[in-house]
Amino acid sequence: MGGAALIEIRGVRKSFAGQARALDGVSLTVRENEFFTLLGPSGCGKTTLLRIVAGFERPDSGEVLLAGKDICPLPPNLRPVNTVFQNYALFPHLTVLENVAFGLEMRGAKREDAKTQARQMLETTMLGEFGARLPSQLSGGQQQRVALARALACKPRVLLLDEPLSALDLKLRRTMRAELKRVQRETQITFIFVTHDQEEALAMSDRVAVMNEGRVRQIGEPAEIYDAPGDRFVAGFIGETNFLPGEITGCENGFLRVLLGGGATVAVAAGNGEKSGAVTVAIRPERAALHSPADTAANAENIVTGEVRDIVYLGGTTRYDVVLPDGAALSVSESNESGGGNYAARFARGEKVCASLPRDSLRALER
Amino acid sequence: MTESRFINFALPPWLSAGPAMAVLLFFLAAPLCIVAAYSLMEADPHGGVRAAFSSEAYVRFLFERDWDGNLALDGSYAAIFARSFLLAAAATALCLLAAFPAAYCIAGQPPERRGLLLLLITIPFWANLLVRTYCWVLILRDSGLANTWLSALGVIASPLPLMYTDGAILAGLAYSYLPFMALPIYAALEKTDWRLMEAARDLYAGWWQTLFRIAVPLARGGIAAGCIMVFIPSLGAFIAPDLLGGGRKLMIGSLIQLQFSSSRNWPFGSAAAFVLLAAVLLVLWLWLRRGGAQKAQW
Amino acid sequence: MKHRKLLAFAVTAAALAAAPAGAEGKLYLYNWTDYTAPGLIEKFEKETGVEVVLDTYDSNETLLAKLKSGGGGYDIVVPSHNFVPILLEEGLLQEIGADKMPGFSNISKAWRSPPWDPGNRYTVPWQLGSTSFTVDTGAYAGDINTYKILFEPPAELQGQIGMFNSPDEVISMALTYLGFPLCNENSAQMKEVRDLLVAQKPHVKVYNSDGIKDRLVSGEVLAHMNWNGYSIRARDEKPSLHYAYPKEGVITWVDNLAVPKDAKNPENAKRFIAFFLRPENAAAQSNFAGYDSGNAEAAAHLDADKKSAPELSTPAGAKLVFSSSCSQQAIALQDKVWTEIKK
């Protein structure tokens, strides 16, 4: 994606009276024509950061550059930035057409020209027939599309989306994801998307910034974030992860040797994580594989043993909850390949199993 | 299902509405009927009415027996009505101008501070209307606060004639009824989603555009309620015109009051009250009909 | 249960409202607001053992309406002289033969057998006074004893005039100035009154019957229609304020004690009237309210400042003018004049 930097956020801090610091020195860069996502649990500061970019809040310190120019002193109406609000914030007293034409008109377009452009905008978003209605007469999904059309009508440099899909039901949310992505590709407008839904973030984004407690924990492409989480928080927040406590005992050929609590020693890809001392070894459930103790020779190096505590059938996959000798829990997810209604679990509850942990899938993280 | 309904609503609707109807009948309809009846009777020379039909009271609005006893078209009472309506409209406008920004600012405050600010807005309410109005005498008269301060600051050499002007009446009326305007507007604004204002700012609307295109239309219900609640008492006001206007011009309120006292013409007083009521209802009806159609949609 | 309680409440309320009727050893007095000396009542109660219950009103119209509706149950009322004929005509007063009462001879000859009650069969005077105007002689040095300076003010007083805000009093004064009879039914003369008052209006700062003293003392107006008793209070605070006795005629009023026809305690009422006819008691009332009682012997008991007050001693030879109860036609003309002034 190597586009030029469009938005540069440098050391932004913000706190609200009587509350913990909302933003504690956030720096990041959003590139031109990028679908950039701010991901984090509620209260992590992602919405505050978005509001600072939009101009609704002023940072206590730090700066926000848009195409190299500090926009912090500008009020919202002077920033070439538009927002899709969480609950859409459509003007209830204006028709759909008037809502979409509002920004154009405020920017000085003649009322008739604004209406014409707005009408075209509605046509392209398949809302043409709803122009004369009031927002309250539309369904949630339609309101969502109006909010998007209204924000895009002004052709902003950056479009900010504040959890725009959270009010929709699951099915509609999936459809809208695809549509948002399509719109972003076609309009070539930079999107900054705020969400707490990691699936959404992974599915849509070019890059994701994971935030927690007012700080950015990791920035990267979805696969990078998923496969190479930089810390325990990121690993835990995105997808499911097993955390196994251990101790680094050495390092050879770019692999760390880690002694797990249960007595087994595993090799772990060194990456940019911890290099010594007490660590947590992380592995995704679908990256581990279970074997019966009989056939372990193939990968003798990274083997742990344990006992199946629980089996959960999830349709496409089956999850085995395994307890290791030191009491640590290890979830292993296997895809169910056998169709035709003759599914049977490979292992039984209480059965002794071996789990192989491929060394490239393991990460050693700070405890 | 049917049974439980019977248990819950033992009284038929027309009967369960009984108490409300009785109150309306007793306190509203009955006095109005008396006023209507009086307006169609003859005046008793000693005050009161004589039980004989006469439409004289209504004829008097437009036609006056001239100095020689002939009926002639006369605009005096129409002028008094027009003046009272104008004054009430001006007071309403002034109230709106002062109350809207105040309500807007209060609604934009953090919730814990709003209570105190609302309390401050209603403080004038706690004093008697006469006292409230008399305060303006103390402020506006030649030796009053305004003139004393202005001359102490060297702005003016001799006292400005502030008292006994239409401006003084307006100030008194607007001050007296400000809470009637501010509270319903606040209630309307407080209910609206404040993010709509942000959305407008985000869509390139300046402060004023946001105010007039978004906040004002959204508070329209409150504005309408406030205007009605200021306009109607202003229309019947006689304390402010007498005290601050120096009683130089008759207002509807004083006219009606006079008919029941020294002029001893109860039928004319009743007729004036009735015509006033009809005029107010007409204005309200026109207003609601205009604004109502749009409002019904959202 | 609730209903019964409500009923009990209603009965109690009705009983309370009806209380004046049938009570013994009581005197129900209905007088103008702030017009009854408290010491006088206490003294009467102590002397006679009769309990006095005071209720107040603020206009003759209210009094008339109350008596006409049959409500009240009052034993003594205090109508103004111009309302006495109306009350008589409506048959609302009872004969008390005041002229036979002990102490009647104390009443000054000038106030005996007045036109509204020849032979004093129904009334005795309570308080009497005049309606004229007060002038700040510090601002105007000329002769103040003419209505001319009020209606056609000299340069010093232009724009500095205060008038009452009641049509009958203002128009009565204008009629007196023009030398026409009061309660005028002559439309040509009333037209002249209108012209006079319309021409006067630009010189009038305020039409208001309340707060007169305040406006005079603060200098807001330099001349103001006023009652003689009020003028004393204004002069107390600003010695240059003088009360005028216009040569065209001094409009005089008398408030009278009278007994309603349906009084429940007429004997107590008569005892009170006889009590009031005693000079020291009449003086006590004058000392409180600041008006003359018409009792010739009361002077000796007046406070020093009242005794010497020029506002309380109408100059000998002054022409007194009494307003009377006007006809419907006269009132209609008054109303017309007033509307034209204030339109």
PDB file of C-alpha atoms in Angstrom, chain B residues 76-89 166 235 248-252, chain C residues 339 342-343:
ATOM      1  CA  SER B  76     -60.735  53.471  18.839  1.00  0.00           C
ATOM      2  CA  TYR B  77     -61.290  49.996  20.208  1.00  0.00           C
ATOM      3  CA  ALA B  78     -59.860  48.323  17.135  1.00  0.00           C
ATOM      4  CA  ALA B  79     -56.788  50.512  17.659  1.00  0.00           C
ATOM      5  CA  ILE B  80     -56.549  49.441  21.302  1.00  0.00           C
ATOM      6  CA  PHE B  81     -56.738  45.806  20.235  1.00  0.00           C
ATOM      7  CA  ALA B  82     -54.172  46.305  17.491  1.00  0.00           C
ATOM      8  CA  ARG B  83     -51.805  48.070  19.884  1.00  0.00           C
ATOM      9  CA  SER B  84     -52.128  45.323  22.476  1.00  0.00           C
ATOM     10  CA  PHE B  85     -51.481  42.649  19.870  1.00  0.00           C
ATOM     11  CA  LEU B  86     -48.454  44.493  18.547  1.00  0.00           C
ATOM     12  CA  LEU B  87     -47.039  44.989  22.003  1.00  0.00           C
ATOM     13  CA  ALA B  88     -47.614  41.355  22.928  1.00  0.00           C
ATOM     14  CA  ALA B  89     -45.988  40.251  19.669  1.00  0.00           C
ATOM     15  CA  ASP B 166     -42.959  51.537  24.861  1.00  0.00           C
ATOM     16  CA  LEU B 235     -51.889  40.528  25.633  1.00  0.00           C
ATOM     17  CA  ARG B 248     -50.728  56.877  28.662  1.00  0.00           C
ATOM     18  CA  LYS B 249     -52.388  54.434  26.318  1.00  0.00           C
ATOM     19  CA  LEU B 250     -55.199  51.997  26.945  1.00  0.00           C
ATOM     20  CA  MET B 251     -54.469  48.305  26.563  1.00  0.00           C
ATOM     21  CA  ILE B 252     -57.077  45.566  26.310  1.00  0.00           C
TER      22      ILE B 252
ATOM     23  CA  THR C 339     -60.909  56.284  25.333  1.00  0.00           C
ATOM     24  CA  LYS C 342     -55.808  57.230  25.657  1.00  0.00           C
ATOM     25  CA  LYS C 343     -56.274  55.822  22.197  1.00  0.00           C
TER      26      LYS C 343
END
